GROMACS .gro file of C-alpha atoms in nm:
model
  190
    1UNK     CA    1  -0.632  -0.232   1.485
    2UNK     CA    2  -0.747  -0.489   1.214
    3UNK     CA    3  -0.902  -0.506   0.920
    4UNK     CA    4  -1.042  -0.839   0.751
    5UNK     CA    5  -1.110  -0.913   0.392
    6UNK     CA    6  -1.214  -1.270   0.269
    7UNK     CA    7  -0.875  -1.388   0.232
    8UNK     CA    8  -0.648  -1.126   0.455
    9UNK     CA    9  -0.588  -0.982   0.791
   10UNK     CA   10  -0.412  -0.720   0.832
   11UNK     CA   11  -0.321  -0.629   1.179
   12UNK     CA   12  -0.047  -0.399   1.339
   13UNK     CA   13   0.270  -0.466   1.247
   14UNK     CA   14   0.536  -0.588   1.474
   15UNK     CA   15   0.856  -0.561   1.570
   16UNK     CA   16   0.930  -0.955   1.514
   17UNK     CA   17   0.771  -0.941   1.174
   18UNK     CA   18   1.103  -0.859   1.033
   19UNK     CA   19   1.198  -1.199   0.957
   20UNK     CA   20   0.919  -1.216   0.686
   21UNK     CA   21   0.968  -0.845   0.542
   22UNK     CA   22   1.373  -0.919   0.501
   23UNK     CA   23   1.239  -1.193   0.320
   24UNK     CA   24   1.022  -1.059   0.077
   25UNK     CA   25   1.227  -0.706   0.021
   26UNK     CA   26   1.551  -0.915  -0.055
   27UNK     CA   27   1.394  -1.024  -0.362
   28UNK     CA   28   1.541  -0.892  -0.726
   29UNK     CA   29   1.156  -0.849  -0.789
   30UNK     CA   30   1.036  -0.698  -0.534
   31UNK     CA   31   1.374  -0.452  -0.560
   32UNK     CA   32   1.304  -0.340  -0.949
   33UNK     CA   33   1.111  -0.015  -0.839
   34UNK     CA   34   1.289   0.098  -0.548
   35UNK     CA   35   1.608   0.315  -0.491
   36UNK     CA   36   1.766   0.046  -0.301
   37UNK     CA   37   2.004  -0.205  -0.437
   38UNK     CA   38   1.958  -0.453  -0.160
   39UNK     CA   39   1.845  -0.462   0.185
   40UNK     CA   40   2.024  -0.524   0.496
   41UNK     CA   41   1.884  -0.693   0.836
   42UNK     CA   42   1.950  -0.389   1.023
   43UNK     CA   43   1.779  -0.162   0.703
   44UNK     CA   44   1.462  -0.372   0.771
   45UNK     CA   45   1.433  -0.410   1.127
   46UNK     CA   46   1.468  -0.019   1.143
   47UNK     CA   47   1.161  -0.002   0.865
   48UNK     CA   48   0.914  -0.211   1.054
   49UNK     CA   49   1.057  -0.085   1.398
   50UNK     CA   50   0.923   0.263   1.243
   51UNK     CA   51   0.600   0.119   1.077
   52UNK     CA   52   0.516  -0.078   1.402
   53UNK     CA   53   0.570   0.259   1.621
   54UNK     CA   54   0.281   0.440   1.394
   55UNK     CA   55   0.004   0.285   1.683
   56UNK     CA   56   0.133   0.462   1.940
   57UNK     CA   57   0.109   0.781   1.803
   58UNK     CA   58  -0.198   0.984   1.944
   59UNK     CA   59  -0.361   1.114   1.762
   60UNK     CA   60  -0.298   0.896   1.494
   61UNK     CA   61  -0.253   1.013   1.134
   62UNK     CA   62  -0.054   0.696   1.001
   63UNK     CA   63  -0.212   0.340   1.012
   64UNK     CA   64   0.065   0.104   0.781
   65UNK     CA   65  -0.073  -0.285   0.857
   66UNK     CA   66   0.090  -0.615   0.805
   67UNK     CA   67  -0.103  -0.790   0.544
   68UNK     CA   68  -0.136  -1.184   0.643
   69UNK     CA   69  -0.313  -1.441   0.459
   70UNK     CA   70  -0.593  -1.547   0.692
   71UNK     CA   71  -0.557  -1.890   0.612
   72UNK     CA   72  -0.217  -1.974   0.756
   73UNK     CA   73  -0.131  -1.606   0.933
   74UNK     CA   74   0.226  -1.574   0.706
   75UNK     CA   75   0.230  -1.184   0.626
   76UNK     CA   76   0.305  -1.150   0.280
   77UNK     CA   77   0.342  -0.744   0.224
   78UNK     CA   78   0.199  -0.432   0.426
   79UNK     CA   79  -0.015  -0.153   0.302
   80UNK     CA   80  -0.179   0.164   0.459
   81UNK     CA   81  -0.313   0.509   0.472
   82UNK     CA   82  -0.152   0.802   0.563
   83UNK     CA   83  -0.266   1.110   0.664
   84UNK     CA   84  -0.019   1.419   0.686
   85UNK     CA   85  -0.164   1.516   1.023
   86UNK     CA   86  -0.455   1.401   1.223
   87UNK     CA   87  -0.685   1.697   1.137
   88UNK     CA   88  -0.604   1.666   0.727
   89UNK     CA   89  -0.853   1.537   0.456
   90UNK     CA   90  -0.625   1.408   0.243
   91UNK     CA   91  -0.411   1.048   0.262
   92UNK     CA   92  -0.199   0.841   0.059
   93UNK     CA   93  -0.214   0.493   0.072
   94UNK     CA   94   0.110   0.254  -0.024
   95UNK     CA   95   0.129  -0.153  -0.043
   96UNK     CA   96   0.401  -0.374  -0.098
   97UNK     CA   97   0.392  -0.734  -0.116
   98UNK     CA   98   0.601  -1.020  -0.149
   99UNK     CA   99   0.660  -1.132  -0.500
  100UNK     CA  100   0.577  -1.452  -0.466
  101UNK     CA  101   0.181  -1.366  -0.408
  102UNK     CA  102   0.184  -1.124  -0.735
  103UNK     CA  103  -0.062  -1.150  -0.964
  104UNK     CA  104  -0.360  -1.296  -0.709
  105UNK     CA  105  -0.505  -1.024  -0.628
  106UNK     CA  106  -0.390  -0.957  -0.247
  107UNK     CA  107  -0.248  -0.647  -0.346
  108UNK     CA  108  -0.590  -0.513  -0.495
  109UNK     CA  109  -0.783  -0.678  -0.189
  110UNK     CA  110  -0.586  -0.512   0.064
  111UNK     CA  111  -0.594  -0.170  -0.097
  112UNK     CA  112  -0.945  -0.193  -0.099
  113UNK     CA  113  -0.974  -0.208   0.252
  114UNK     CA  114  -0.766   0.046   0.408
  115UNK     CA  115  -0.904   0.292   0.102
  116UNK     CA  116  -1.277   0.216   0.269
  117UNK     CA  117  -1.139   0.280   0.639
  118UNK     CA  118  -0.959   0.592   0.523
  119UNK     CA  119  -1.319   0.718   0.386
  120UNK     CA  120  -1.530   0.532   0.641
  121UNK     CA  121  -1.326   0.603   0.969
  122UNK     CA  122  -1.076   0.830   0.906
  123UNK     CA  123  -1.365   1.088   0.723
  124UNK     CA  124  -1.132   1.189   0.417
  125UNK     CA  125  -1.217   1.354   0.101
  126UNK     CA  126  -0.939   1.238  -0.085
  127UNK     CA  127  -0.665   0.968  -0.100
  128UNK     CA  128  -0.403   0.955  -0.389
  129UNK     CA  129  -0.137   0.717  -0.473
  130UNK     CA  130   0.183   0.710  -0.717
  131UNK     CA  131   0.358   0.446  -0.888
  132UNK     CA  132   0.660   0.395  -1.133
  133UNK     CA  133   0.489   0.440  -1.440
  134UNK     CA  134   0.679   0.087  -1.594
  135UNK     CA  135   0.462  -0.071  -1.263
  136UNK     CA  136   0.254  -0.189  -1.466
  137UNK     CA  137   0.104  -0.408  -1.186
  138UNK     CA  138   0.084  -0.155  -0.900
  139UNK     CA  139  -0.096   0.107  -1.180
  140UNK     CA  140  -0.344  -0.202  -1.222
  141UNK     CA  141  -0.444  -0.230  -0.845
  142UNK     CA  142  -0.476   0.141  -0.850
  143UNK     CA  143  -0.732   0.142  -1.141
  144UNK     CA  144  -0.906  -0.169  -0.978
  145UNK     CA  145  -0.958   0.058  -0.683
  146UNK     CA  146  -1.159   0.285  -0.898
  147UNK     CA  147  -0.866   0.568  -0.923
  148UNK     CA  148  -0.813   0.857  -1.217
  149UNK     CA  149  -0.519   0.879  -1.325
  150UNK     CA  150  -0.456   1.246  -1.242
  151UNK     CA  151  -0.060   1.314  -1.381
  152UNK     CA  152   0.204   1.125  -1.566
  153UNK     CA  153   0.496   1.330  -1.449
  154UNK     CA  154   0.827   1.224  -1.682
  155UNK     CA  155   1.160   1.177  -1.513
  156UNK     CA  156   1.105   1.282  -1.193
  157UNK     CA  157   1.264   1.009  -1.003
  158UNK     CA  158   1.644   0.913  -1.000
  159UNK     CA  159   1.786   0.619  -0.856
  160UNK     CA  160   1.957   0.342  -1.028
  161UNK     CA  161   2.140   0.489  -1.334
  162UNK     CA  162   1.847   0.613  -1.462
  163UNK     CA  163   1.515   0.852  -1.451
  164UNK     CA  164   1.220   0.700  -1.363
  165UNK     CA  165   0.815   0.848  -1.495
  166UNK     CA  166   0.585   0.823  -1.199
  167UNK     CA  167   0.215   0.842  -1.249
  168UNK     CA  168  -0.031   1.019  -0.974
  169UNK     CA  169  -0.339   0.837  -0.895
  170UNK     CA  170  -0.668   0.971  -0.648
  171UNK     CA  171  -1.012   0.927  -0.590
  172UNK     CA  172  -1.241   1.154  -0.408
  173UNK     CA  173  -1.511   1.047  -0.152
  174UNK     CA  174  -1.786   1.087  -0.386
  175UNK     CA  175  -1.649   0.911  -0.597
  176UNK     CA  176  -1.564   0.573  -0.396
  177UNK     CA  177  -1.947   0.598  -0.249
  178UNK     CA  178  -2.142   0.591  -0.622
  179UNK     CA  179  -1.855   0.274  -0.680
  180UNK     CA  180  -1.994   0.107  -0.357
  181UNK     CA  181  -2.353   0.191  -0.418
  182UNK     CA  182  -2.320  -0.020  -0.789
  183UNK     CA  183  -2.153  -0.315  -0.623
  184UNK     CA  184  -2.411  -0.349  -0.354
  185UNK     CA  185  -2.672  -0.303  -0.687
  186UNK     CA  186  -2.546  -0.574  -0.874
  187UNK     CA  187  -2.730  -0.873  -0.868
  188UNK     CA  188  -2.485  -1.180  -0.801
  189UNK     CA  189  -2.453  -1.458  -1.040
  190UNK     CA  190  -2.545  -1.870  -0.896
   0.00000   0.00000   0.00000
């Protein structure tokens, strides 16, 4: 499976990609909002071993795609939607991306995409998201995708010395369809 935006492709991951996710998850950055204090070779060839195993599940509920800059094919992050089972209505989607592509908007245009195949081919009603509330730039992309912020749920996550706020983003189908219907209807600028 593939899906292509105007400067990604993101395609199923595989098992060889690990090289490039060791790279990006060993970063201080990259490590600020997770429980883990570092990662290990072994740590990430199990993640992407799992992650690259989602596409032979049948029926599928779980589509998590590398996310590689079409210009040069170097992945640079992954993101997906996830469904709880194959039958539900509801998905989550998650994105991570190496630090040293922040701030250009990859993160946002990736989202984007699998949020339109998880309402356009996957037929949900709903697909939520959560973030470390001090995220600052992972609340952005969520807002950019047109989310509410539904909850803002205070110390609810414990890892590194400390409790952590989370907030609780979603947008229903309804919603994401009047979104697409005013970008189609406005006119573009010369």
């Amino acid at each position: 499976m593939q899906l292509m935006t105007e400067r990604l492709l993101l395609r199923e991951l595989e098992e060889d990609d690990w090289p490039a996710v060791l790279a990006y998850q060993s970063d201080p950055q990259y490590l600020r909002y997770y429980a883990w204090e570092e990662r290990t070779e072994e740590d990430v060839r199990e993640f992407v071993r799992m992650l690259a195993g989602l596409k032979r599940e049948e029926p599928r509920a779980k589509f998590q795609l590398a996310v590689t800059l079409r210009a040069d094919g170097r992945l640079i992050g992954n993101c997906g939607v996830r469904k709880r089972s194959p039958e539900a209505r509801e998905a989550d989607i998650g994105y991570e991306l190496d630090p040293r592509h922040w701030g250009r908007g990859y993160a946002t245009e990736a989202a984007r995409a699998v949020v339109r195949f998880g309402f356009e081919e996957l037929g949900v009603h709903r697909i939520w998201a959560h973030c470390i509330a001090d995220n600052a730039g992972s609340a952005r992309v969520l807002e950019k995708l047109g989310m509410r912020r539904e909850a803002h749920l205070r110390e609810n996550e414990y890892f590194k010395g400390r409790w952590w706020d989370t907030l609780l983003y979603a947008i229903l189908e309804d919603e994401w369809r009047v979104q697409q219907s005013a970008t189609t209807a406005m006119p573009r600028s010369a």
